[in-house]
CSV table of C-alpha atoms in Angstrom, one decimal:
chain,number,residue,atom,x,y,z
A,1,UNK,CA,116.6,134.7,69.7
A,2,UNK,CA,113.4,134.7,71.8
A,3,UNK,CA,112.2,131.2,72.5
A,4,UNK,CA,109.3,131.1,74.9
A,5,UNK,CA,105.8,129.6,74.9
A,6,UNK,CA,102.4,131.3,75.4
A,7,UNK,CA,99.3,129.3,76.0
A,8,UNK,CA,96.2,130.3,74.0
A,9,UNK,CA,92.9,128.3,73.8
A,10,UNK,CA,94.0,125.8,71.2
A,11,UNK,CA,97.6,126.4,70.6
A,12,UNK,CA,100.9,127.0,72.3
A,13,UNK,CA,102.8,129.6,70.4
A,14,UNK,CA,106.6,129.4,70.0
A,15,UNK,CA,108.1,132.8,69.7
A,16,UNK,CA,111.1,132.3,67.5
A,17,UNK,CA,110.5,135.0,65.0
A,18,UNK,CA,113.7,135.6,63.2
A,19,UNK,CA,115.7,136.5,66.2
A,20,UNK,CA,113.0,138.8,67.6
A,21,UNK,CA,114.4,141.4,69.9
A,22,UNK,CA,117.6,141.6,67.9
A,23,UNK,CA,118.5,144.7,66.0
A,24,UNK,CA,120.8,144.5,63.0
A,25,UNK,CA,119.3,147.5,61.2
A,26,UNK,CA,122.0,149.6,59.7
A,27,UNK,CA,124.4,146.7,60.2
A,28,UNK,CA,124.5,143.9,57.8
A,29,UNK,CA,121.8,145.3,55.5
A,30,UNK,CA,123.7,148.6,55.4
A,31,UNK,CA,126.7,146.9,53.9
A,32,UNK,CA,124.8,146.7,50.6
A,33,UNK,CA,124.8,150.5,50.2
A,34,UNK,CA,127.3,152.0,47.8
A,35,UNK,CA,130.4,153.8,49.0
A,36,UNK,CA,128.7,157.0,48.2
A,37,UNK,CA,125.5,156.2,50.2
A,38,UNK,CA,123.3,157.0,47.3
A,39,UNK,CA,119.7,158.0,48.1
A,40,UNK,CA,116.6,156.5,46.5
A,41,UNK,CA,114.8,153.2,46.2
A,42,UNK,CA,116.7,149.9,46.3
A,43,UNK,CA,115.3,146.4,45.9
A,44,UNK,CA,116.2,144.0,48.8
A,45,UNK,CA,116.5,140.3,48.9
A,46,UNK,CA,117.5,137.4,46.6
A,47,UNK,CA,117.0,133.6,46.4
A,48,UNK,CA,119.9,133.2,48.8
A,49,UNK,CA,119.2,135.9,51.4
A,50,UNK,CA,116.0,137.7,52.5
A,51,UNK,CA,115.2,140.1,55.3
A,52,UNK,CA,112.6,140.0,58.1
A,53,UNK,CA,111.4,143.2,59.7
A,54,UNK,CA,110.2,142.7,63.3
A,55,UNK,CA,108.0,145.3,64.9
A,56,UNK,CA,109.5,147.2,67.8
A,57,UNK,CA,106.3,149.0,68.8
A,58,UNK,CA,102.8,149.5,67.6
A,59,UNK,CA,103.1,150.8,64.0
A,60,UNK,CA,101.4,151.8,60.8
A,61,UNK,CA,101.8,150.8,57.1
A,62,UNK,CA,101.5,153.4,54.3
A,63,UNK,CA,100.7,153.0,50.6
A,64,UNK,CA,103.6,155.3,49.9
A,65,UNK,CA,106.2,157.0,52.2
A,66,UNK,CA,104.8,159.9,54.1
A,67,UNK,CA,101.2,159.5,53.0
A,68,UNK,CA,98.3,158.6,55.2
A,69,UNK,CA,98.5,155.2,56.8
A,70,UNK,CA,96.1,152.5,55.7
A,71,UNK,CA,96.9,149.7,58.2
A,72,UNK,CA,97.9,149.4,61.8
A,73,UNK,CA,99.9,146.6,63.5
A,74,UNK,CA,100.5,145.9,67.1
A,75,UNK,CA,103.9,144.7,68.4
A,76,UNK,CA,102.4,141.2,68.8
A,77,UNK,CA,99.9,139.6,66.5
A,78,UNK,CA,96.6,138.0,67.6
A,79,UNK,CA,98.4,134.8,68.7
A,80,UNK,CA,100.9,136.7,70.8
A,81,UNK,CA,103.7,136.3,68.3
A,82,UNK,CA,105.9,139.3,67.3
A,83,UNK,CA,104.6,141.0,64.2
A,84,UNK,CA,106.9,140.3,61.3
A,85,UNK,CA,107.1,141.6,57.7
A,86,UNK,CA,109.1,140.5,54.7
A,87,UNK,CA,111.3,143.3,53.3
A,88,UNK,CA,111.3,143.7,49.5
A,89,UNK,CA,112.7,147.2,49.1
A,90,UNK,CA,114.0,150.3,51.0
A,91,UNK,CA,114.5,154.0,50.6
A,92,UNK,CA,117.7,155.6,51.7
A,93,UNK,CA,118.1,159.2,52.6
A,94,UNK,CA,121.8,159.9,52.5
A,95,UNK,CA,123.4,157.1,54.5
A,96,UNK,CA,120.3,156.3,56.5
A,97,UNK,CA,117.5,153.9,55.6
A,98,UNK,CA,114.3,155.7,56.2
A,99,UNK,CA,111.6,153.4,54.8
A,100,UNK,CA,111.1,149.7,54.0
A,101,UNK,CA,108.8,148.3,51.4
A,102,UNK,CA,107.3,145.1,52.8
A,103,UNK,CA,104.8,142.4,52.2
A,104,UNK,CA,101.9,142.6,54.7
A,105,UNK,CA,100.1,139.8,56.5
A,106,UNK,CA,96.6,141.1,55.6
A,107,UNK,CA,93.7,140.5,53.3
A,108,UNK,CA,93.6,140.5,50.3
A,109,UNK,CA,96.6,138.4,49.6
A,110,UNK,CA,99.6,140.2,48.0
A,111,UNK,CA,99.2,143.6,49.7
A,112,UNK,CA,102.5,145.5,49.9
A,113,UNK,CA,103.1,148.7,51.9
A,114,UNK,CA,105.7,151.0,53.4
A,115,UNK,CA,106.8,151.1,57.0
A,116,UNK,CA,109.2,153.4,58.9
A,117,UNK,CA,112.6,151.9,59.4
A,118,UNK,CA,112.7,153.2,62.9
A,119,UNK,CA,109.7,151.0,63.8
A,120,UNK,CA,111.3,147.7,63.1
A,121,UNK,CA,114.5,145.6,63.7
A,122,UNK,CA,115.9,143.7,60.8
A,123,UNK,CA,117.1,140.1,60.7
A,124,UNK,CA,118.7,138.1,57.8
A,125,UNK,CA,116.9,135.0,56.6
A,126,UNK,CA,118.7,132.4,54.5
A,127,UNK,CA,115.8,129.9,54.0
A,128,UNK,CA,113.1,129.9,51.3
A,129,UNK,CA,110.1,127.6,50.7
A,130,UNK,CA,108.6,126.8,47.3
A,131,UNK,CA,105.2,125.0,47.2
A,132,UNK,CA,104.0,123.6,43.9
A,133,UNK,CA,100.3,123.0,44.2
A,134,UNK,CA,99.8,121.0,41.0
A,135,UNK,CA,102.7,118.7,41.8
A,136,UNK,CA,101.6,118.6,45.5
A,137,UNK,CA,105.2,119.3,46.6
A,138,UNK,CA,107.1,121.4,49.1
A,139,UNK,CA,110.8,122.2,48.7
A,140,UNK,CA,113.0,124.0,51.2
A,141,UNK,CA,116.1,125.9,50.2
A,142,UNK,CA,118.9,127.2,52.4
A,143,UNK,CA,121.3,129.8,50.9
A,144,UNK,CA,119.9,128.9,47.5
A,145,UNK,CA,120.5,125.2,47.8
A,146,UNK,CA,117.8,122.5,48.0
A,147,UNK,CA,117.9,120.8,51.4
A,148,UNK,CA,114.4,119.2,51.6
A,149,UNK,CA,111.8,118.0,49.2
A,150,UNK,CA,108.5,116.3,50.2
A,151,UNK,CA,105.1,115.4,49.0
A,152,UNK,CA,102.2,117.4,50.5
A,153,UNK,CA,98.4,117.5,50.6
A,154,UNK,CA,96.9,120.8,49.3
A,155,UNK,CA,93.5,122.4,49.0
A,156,UNK,CA,90.5,120.6,47.7
A,157,UNK,CA,88.8,122.0,44.6
A,158,UNK,CA,86.2,123.9,46.7
A,159,UNK,CA,88.8,125.3,49.1
A,160,UNK,CA,92.0,125.8,47.0
A,161,UNK,CA,95.4,126.7,48.3
A,162,UNK,CA,96.0,130.3,47.4
A,163,UNK,CA,99.0,131.0,45.2
A,164,UNK,CA,101.4,133.9,45.2
A,165,UNK,CA,104.4,135.3,47.1
A,166,UNK,CA,104.1,135.0,50.9
A,167,UNK,CA,106.3,134.6,53.9
A,168,UNK,CA,106.4,132.7,57.2
A,169,UNK,CA,104.9,135.0,59.9
A,170,UNK,CA,104.6,132.6,62.9
A,171,UNK,CA,105.3,129.2,64.2
A,172,UNK,CA,102.6,127.5,66.3
A,173,UNK,CA,102.7,124.4,68.5
A,174,UNK,CA,99.3,122.6,68.9
A,175,UNK,CA,98.3,121.7,72.4
A,176,UNK,CA,97.5,118.2,71.2
A,177,UNK,CA,100.2,116.9,68.9
A,178,UNK,CA,97.9,114.0,67.8
A,179,UNK,CA,95.3,116.5,66.4
A,180,UNK,CA,94.7,117.7,62.8
A,181,UNK,CA,97.8,120.0,62.9
A,182,UNK,CA,100.2,117.3,64.0
A,183,UNK,CA,103.2,118.5,66.0
A,184,UNK,CA,103.3,122.0,64.6
A,185,UNK,CA,102.1,124.6,62.2
A,186,UNK,CA,104.2,127.1,60.2
A,187,UNK,CA,101.9,130.0,59.6
A,188,UNK,CA,102.3,132.0,56.4
A,189,UNK,CA,101.0,135.4,55.4
A,190,UNK,CA,98.4,134.0,53.0
A,191,UNK,CA,94.6,133.7,53.6
A,192,UNK,CA,92.0,131.4,52.1
A,193,UNK,CA,90.3,133.0,49.1
A,194,UNK,CA,87.0,131.4,50.1
A,195,UNK,CA,86.9,130.7,53.8
A,196,UNK,CA,86.7,134.4,54.8
A,197,UNK,CA,84.5,133.7,57.8
A,198,UNK,CA,87.0,131.5,59.6
A,199,UNK,CA,88.8,132.5,62.8
A,200,UNK,CA,91.3,135.3,62.1
A,201,UNK,CA,90.2,135.4,58.4
A,202,UNK,CA,91.2,131.9,57.4
A,203,UNK,CA,95.0,132.0,57.6
A,204,UNK,CA,97.0,129.4,55.7
A,205,UNK,CA,99.7,127.3,57.2
A,206,UNK,CA,102.1,124.4,56.4
A,207,UNK,CA,101.4,121.9,59.1
A,208,UNK,CA,101.5,118.2,60.1
A,209,UNK,CA,98.5,115.9,60.1
A,210,UNK,CA,96.7,113.1,61.9
A,211,UNK,CA,95.5,111.8,58.5
A,212,UNK,CA,98.8,110.6,56.8
A,213,UNK,CA,96.7,108.9,54.0
A,214,UNK,CA,95.8,112.4,52.8
A,215,UNK,CA,99.4,113.3,51.8
A,216,UNK,CA,99.6,113.7,48.0
A,217,UNK,CA,96.0,114.6,47.6
A,218,UNK,CA,93.8,117.7,47.1
A,219,UNK,CA,91.8,117.4,50.3
A,220,UNK,CA,92.6,120.3,52.7
A,221,UNK,CA,90.8,123.5,53.4
A,222,UNK,CA,93.6,125.4,51.8
A,223,UNK,CA,96.5,124.6,54.1
A,224,UNK,CA,99.5,122.6,53.1
A,225,UNK,CA,99.9,119.3,55.0
A,226,UNK,CA,103.1,117.3,55.2
A,227,UNK,CA,104.0,114.2,57.2
A,228,UNK,CA,104.7,114.8,60.8
A,229,UNK,CA,108.5,113.9,60.7
A,230,UNK,CA,108.9,116.3,57.8
A,231,UNK,CA,107.0,119.0,59.6
A,232,UNK,CA,109.4,118.8,62.5
A,233,UNK,CA,112.3,119.3,60.2
A,234,UNK,CA,110.7,122.3,58.5
A,235,UNK,CA,109.7,123.7,61.8
A,236,UNK,CA,113.2,123.6,63.1
A,237,UNK,CA,114.7,124.9,59.9
A,238,UNK,CA,112.7,128.0,59.1
A,239,UNK,CA,112.3,131.3,60.9
A,240,UNK,CA,109.8,134.1,60.6
A,241,UNK,CA,110.4,136.1,57.4
A,242,UNK,CA,111.2,133.1,55.3
A,243,UNK,CA,109.9,133.7,51.8
A,244,UNK,CA,107.2,131.3,50.6
A,245,UNK,CA,106.4,131.0,46.9
A,246,UNK,CA,103.2,129.1,46.2
A,247,UNK,CA,103.0,128.1,42.5
A,248,UNK,CA,99.7,127.0,40.8
């Protein structure tokens, strides 16, 4: 697993993206194929195990396999973190996986595309996060079992927390741990539905806070705030590719 820090203007970025640099493609995931290596589309992932696809090189995403690409991704994202996708399906050709269907970290929220299997390395992910906006609650699961439950602050009425299926795509360490993000931020693939002019398009994160009184309220710009000790536990527990379900 890569674990190094890169300094950028306001954040130090921890590169710990689901074992970035590792390559288990054709290994563990391949074990799910039938003994006959049947071709065709197969769904991937469950509430106990998911898969992260880490970019090996600059690459493209396609609306369907073999068609014209509609998005391009560099090996590292704008924060210098390895580009990661959440795998939801695959197409096998004989005994070889040729394409992965993945969730993409782009606007608008919920975009899914296809990427070439040769362009990514796969890593298993056994954690999952569920955010309940109306209950202002965050729950962490590992291998399908609840391991952490906490109260959170969520978006204010004018800047609501977007709902849907997302995934962790980066982990960020603020330069100042006493600032508004607290000791860390877990970036997810969602973007604010209203703050489109913000830096990098208004990405959403689960992060700490320097306003602990705000926990349990609808006061944020769309991000999910938790108490700093809880954020540290979450930060250490999850890796890039962790599915994040945000319920209304």
